[in-house]
Amino acid sequence: MSEPADLVAEIELLETRLAEARQSITRRFIGQERVVELTLTALLCGGHALLIGLPGLGKTRLVETLSTVMGLHGNRIQFTPDLMPADILGSEVLDTSADGSRHFRFIQGPIFCELLMADEI
């Protein structure tokens, strides 16, 4: 079990890093501080966030900025009427090697990431 002094040091380090991340995000995403704060909270809690708003308010930019600043692998799914499960999950393709043998190889879809934006649901 960690000593109280170690826990305090870890919490202070986390607080410093969170302040740096918040500052970096607000440099790239101007305004809407409350949205930034709540989105960061959802991300740190391992939860989900639903960003609702008119086009052009920066929802996509916020998610892209969060991904960059936090060092996360992020992807985006554009929800269109013709979206198929394979467009989200990925699919298997048949590969033929130089010796003529065939095998299936799975190509991962955009859902295999750390931060996923489902756009225009």
PDB file of C-alpha atoms in Angstrom:
ATOM      1  CA  MET A   1       0.000   0.000   0.000  1.00  0.00           C
ATOM      2  CA  SER A   2       1.268   3.470  -0.847  1.00  0.00           C
ATOM      3  CA  GLU A   3       2.265   5.899   1.830  1.00  0.00           C
ATOM      4  CA  PRO A   4       0.104   9.031   2.242  1.00  0.00           C
ATOM      5  CA  ALA A   5       2.993  11.222   1.089  1.00  0.00           C
ATOM      6  CA  ASP A   6       3.273   9.169  -2.115  1.00  0.00           C
ATOM      7  CA  LEU A   7      -0.447   9.521  -2.763  1.00  0.00           C
ATOM      8  CA  VAL A   8      -0.292  13.269  -2.226  1.00  0.00           C
ATOM      9  CA  ALA A   9       2.624  13.506  -4.664  1.00  0.00           C
ATOM     10  CA  GLU A  10       0.726  11.455  -7.266  1.00  0.00           C
ATOM     11  CA  ILE A  11      -2.380  13.606  -6.882  1.00  0.00           C
ATOM     12  CA  GLU A  12      -0.339  16.804  -7.226  1.00  0.00           C
ATOM     13  CA  LEU A  13       1.350  15.431 -10.354  1.00  0.00           C
ATOM     14  CA  LEU A  14      -2.018  14.486 -11.834  1.00  0.00           C
ATOM     15  CA  GLU A  15      -3.391  17.930 -11.009  1.00  0.00           C
ATOM     16  CA  THR A  16      -0.417  19.593 -12.726  1.00  0.00           C
ATOM     17  CA  ARG A  17      -0.752  17.433 -15.837  1.00  0.00           C
ATOM     18  CA  LEU A  18      -4.489  18.050 -15.997  1.00  0.00           C
ATOM     19  CA  ALA A  19      -3.937  21.817 -15.772  1.00  0.00           C
ATOM     20  CA  GLU A  20      -1.365  21.596 -18.593  1.00  0.00           C
ATOM     21  CA  ALA A  21      -3.779  19.568 -20.729  1.00  0.00           C
ATOM     22  CA  ARG A  22      -6.624  22.000 -20.036  1.00  0.00           C
ATOM     23  CA  GLN A  23      -4.394  24.951 -20.972  1.00  0.00           C
ATOM     24  CA  SER A  24      -3.263  23.253 -24.175  1.00  0.00           C
ATOM     25  CA  ILE A  25      -6.855  22.465 -25.149  1.00  0.00           C
ATOM     26  CA  THR A  26      -8.084  26.005 -24.490  1.00  0.00           C
ATOM     27  CA  ARG A  27      -5.266  27.383 -26.669  1.00  0.00           C
ATOM     28  CA  ARG A  28      -6.579  25.342 -29.613  1.00  0.00           C
ATOM     29  CA  PHE A  29     -10.282  25.397 -28.774  1.00  0.00           C
ATOM     30  CA  ILE A  30     -11.268  28.934 -27.853  1.00  0.00           C
ATOM     31  CA  GLY A  31     -14.375  29.564 -25.792  1.00  0.00           C
ATOM     32  CA  GLN A  32     -16.846  27.086 -24.352  1.00  0.00           C
ATOM     33  CA  GLU A  33     -14.763  26.426 -21.238  1.00  0.00           C
ATOM     34  CA  ARG A  34     -17.643  24.566 -19.605  1.00  0.00           C
ATOM     35  CA  VAL A  35     -17.840  22.135 -22.540  1.00  0.00           C
ATOM     36  CA  VAL A  36     -14.087  21.541 -22.323  1.00  0.00           C
ATOM     37  CA  GLU A  37     -14.289  20.935 -18.577  1.00  0.00           C
ATOM     38  CA  LEU A  38     -17.205  18.510 -18.810  1.00  0.00           C
ATOM     39  CA  THR A  39     -15.672  16.630 -21.740  1.00  0.00           C
ATOM     40  CA  LEU A  40     -12.385  16.266 -19.860  1.00  0.00           C
ATOM     41  CA  THR A  41     -14.302  15.022 -16.829  1.00  0.00           C
ATOM     42  CA  ALA A  42     -16.104  12.404 -18.922  1.00  0.00           C
ATOM     43  CA  LEU A  43     -12.820  11.302 -20.480  1.00  0.00           C
ATOM     44  CA  LEU A  44     -10.998  11.012 -17.157  1.00  0.00           C
ATOM     45  CA  CYS A  45     -13.884   9.071 -15.604  1.00  0.00           C
ATOM     46  CA  GLY A  46     -13.869   6.569 -18.455  1.00  0.00           C
ATOM     47  CA  GLY A  47     -17.332   7.631 -19.503  1.00  0.00           C
ATOM     48  CA  HIS A  48     -19.012   8.906 -22.620  1.00  0.00           C
ATOM     49  CA  ALA A  49     -19.935  12.403 -23.711  1.00  0.00           C
ATOM     50  CA  LEU A  50     -22.693  13.442 -26.080  1.00  0.00           C
ATOM     51  CA  LEU A  51     -21.874  16.756 -27.750  1.00  0.00           C
ATOM     52  CA  ILE A  52     -24.966  18.349 -29.240  1.00  0.00           C
ATOM     53  CA  GLY A  53     -24.946  21.591 -31.161  1.00  0.00           C
ATOM     54  CA  LEU A  54     -25.344  23.379 -34.442  1.00  0.00           C
ATOM     55  CA  PRO A  55     -22.830  22.801 -37.239  1.00  0.00           C
ATOM     56  CA  GLY A  56     -19.676  24.874 -36.964  1.00  0.00           C
ATOM     57  CA  LEU A  57     -19.464  25.091 -33.176  1.00  0.00           C
ATOM     58  CA  GLY A  58     -16.300  22.990 -33.009  1.00  0.00           C
ATOM     59  CA  LYS A  59     -17.484  19.619 -31.726  1.00  0.00           C
ATOM     60  CA  THR A  60     -15.220  17.685 -34.097  1.00  0.00           C
ATOM     61  CA  ARG A  61     -12.324  20.049 -33.413  1.00  0.00           C
ATOM     62  CA  LEU A  62     -12.747  19.561 -29.664  1.00  0.00           C
ATOM     63  CA  VAL A  63     -12.576  15.773 -29.957  1.00  0.00           C
ATOM     64  CA  GLU A  64      -9.563  15.947 -32.296  1.00  0.00           C
ATOM     65  CA  THR A  65      -7.838  18.365 -29.911  1.00  0.00           C
ATOM     66  CA  LEU A  66      -8.567  16.129 -26.913  1.00  0.00           C
ATOM     67  CA  SER A  67      -7.094  13.174 -28.762  1.00  0.00           C
ATOM     68  CA  THR A  68      -3.935  15.077 -29.662  1.00  0.00           C
ATOM     69  CA  VAL A  69      -3.392  16.722 -26.274  1.00  0.00           C
ATOM     70  CA  MET A  70      -4.050  13.556 -24.269  1.00  0.00           C
ATOM     71  CA  GLY A  71      -1.896  11.446 -26.602  1.00  0.00           C
ATOM     72  CA  LEU A  72      -4.735   9.088 -27.477  1.00  0.00           C
ATOM     73  CA  HIS A  73      -5.341   7.205 -30.702  1.00  0.00           C
ATOM     74  CA  GLY A  74      -8.599   8.671 -31.961  1.00  0.00           C
ATOM     75  CA  ASN A  75     -10.905   7.806 -34.843  1.00  0.00           C
ATOM     76  CA  ARG A  76     -14.085   9.208 -36.298  1.00  0.00           C
ATOM     77  CA  ILE A  77     -17.105   7.398 -37.695  1.00  0.00           C
ATOM     78  CA  GLN A  78     -19.329   9.372 -40.037  1.00  0.00           C
ATOM     79  CA  PHE A  79     -22.844   8.034 -39.567  1.00  0.00           C
ATOM     80  CA  THR A  80     -24.531   7.942 -42.952  1.00  0.00           C
ATOM     81  CA  PRO A  81     -27.686   6.103 -44.053  1.00  0.00           C
ATOM     82  CA  ASP A  82     -25.609   3.445 -45.829  1.00  0.00           C
ATOM     83  CA  LEU A  83     -23.296   2.713 -42.860  1.00  0.00           C
ATOM     84  CA  MET A  84     -22.648  -1.012 -42.444  1.00  0.00           C
ATOM     85  CA  PRO A  85     -21.373  -2.943 -39.388  1.00  0.00           C
ATOM     86  CA  ALA A  86     -18.102  -3.673 -41.210  1.00  0.00           C
ATOM     87  CA  ASP A  87     -17.574   0.088 -41.580  1.00  0.00           C
ATOM     88  CA  ILE A  88     -17.388   0.269 -37.787  1.00  0.00           C
ATOM     89  CA  LEU A  89     -15.923  -3.074 -36.744  1.00  0.00           C
ATOM     90  CA  GLY A  90     -13.701  -3.876 -39.715  1.00  0.00           C
ATOM     91  CA  SER A  91     -13.667  -6.906 -41.964  1.00  0.00           C
ATOM     92  CA  GLU A  92     -11.721  -9.963 -43.005  1.00  0.00           C
ATOM     93  CA  VAL A  93      -9.989  -9.973 -46.361  1.00  0.00           C
ATOM     94  CA  LEU A  94      -8.510 -12.901 -48.219  1.00  0.00           C
ATOM     95  CA  ASP A  95      -4.751 -12.580 -48.636  1.00  0.00           C
ATOM     96  CA  THR A  96      -2.731 -14.610 -51.090  1.00  0.00           C
ATOM     97  CA  SER A  97       0.936 -14.974 -50.234  1.00  0.00           C
ATOM     98  CA  ALA A  98       3.801 -15.320 -52.718  1.00  0.00           C
ATOM     99  CA  ASP A  99       3.728 -19.128 -52.452  1.00  0.00           C
ATOM    100  CA  GLY A 100       0.032 -19.206 -53.407  1.00  0.00           C
ATOM    101  CA  SER A 101      -1.359 -19.997 -49.976  1.00  0.00           C
ATOM    102  CA  ARG A 102      -4.413 -18.103 -48.864  1.00  0.00           C
ATOM    103  CA  HIS A 103      -5.475 -16.926 -45.461  1.00  0.00           C
ATOM    104  CA  PHE A 104      -7.881 -14.419 -43.971  1.00  0.00           C
ATOM    105  CA  ARG A 105      -6.549 -11.258 -42.395  1.00  0.00           C
ATOM    106  CA  PHE A 106      -8.661  -9.008 -40.193  1.00  0.00           C
ATOM    107  CA  ILE A 107      -8.512  -5.296 -40.921  1.00  0.00           C
ATOM    108  CA  GLN A 108      -9.632  -3.363 -37.863  1.00  0.00           C
ATOM    109  CA  GLY A 109     -12.335  -0.760 -38.188  1.00  0.00           C
ATOM    110  CA  PRO A 110     -12.337   2.654 -36.550  1.00  0.00           C
ATOM    111  CA  ILE A 111     -13.884   1.367 -33.317  1.00  0.00           C
ATOM    112  CA  PHE A 112     -10.505  -0.060 -32.285  1.00  0.00           C
ATOM    113  CA  CYS A 113      -9.131   3.112 -30.738  1.00  0.00           C
ATOM    114  CA  GLU A 114      -8.863   4.922 -27.438  1.00  0.00           C
ATOM    115  CA  LEU A 115     -11.088   7.874 -28.332  1.00  0.00           C
ATOM    116  CA  LEU A 116     -13.939   7.425 -30.790  1.00  0.00           C
ATOM    117  CA  MET A 117     -16.108  10.153 -32.242  1.00  0.00           C
ATOM    118  CA  ALA A 118     -19.414   9.010 -33.693  1.00  0.00           C
ATOM    119  CA  ASP A 119     -20.280  11.993 -35.869  1.00  0.00           C
ATOM    120  CA  GLU A 120     -23.786  12.991 -36.961  1.00  0.00           C
ATOM    121  CA  ILE A 121     -25.688  10.158 -35.312  1.00  0.00           C
TER     122      ILE A 121
END
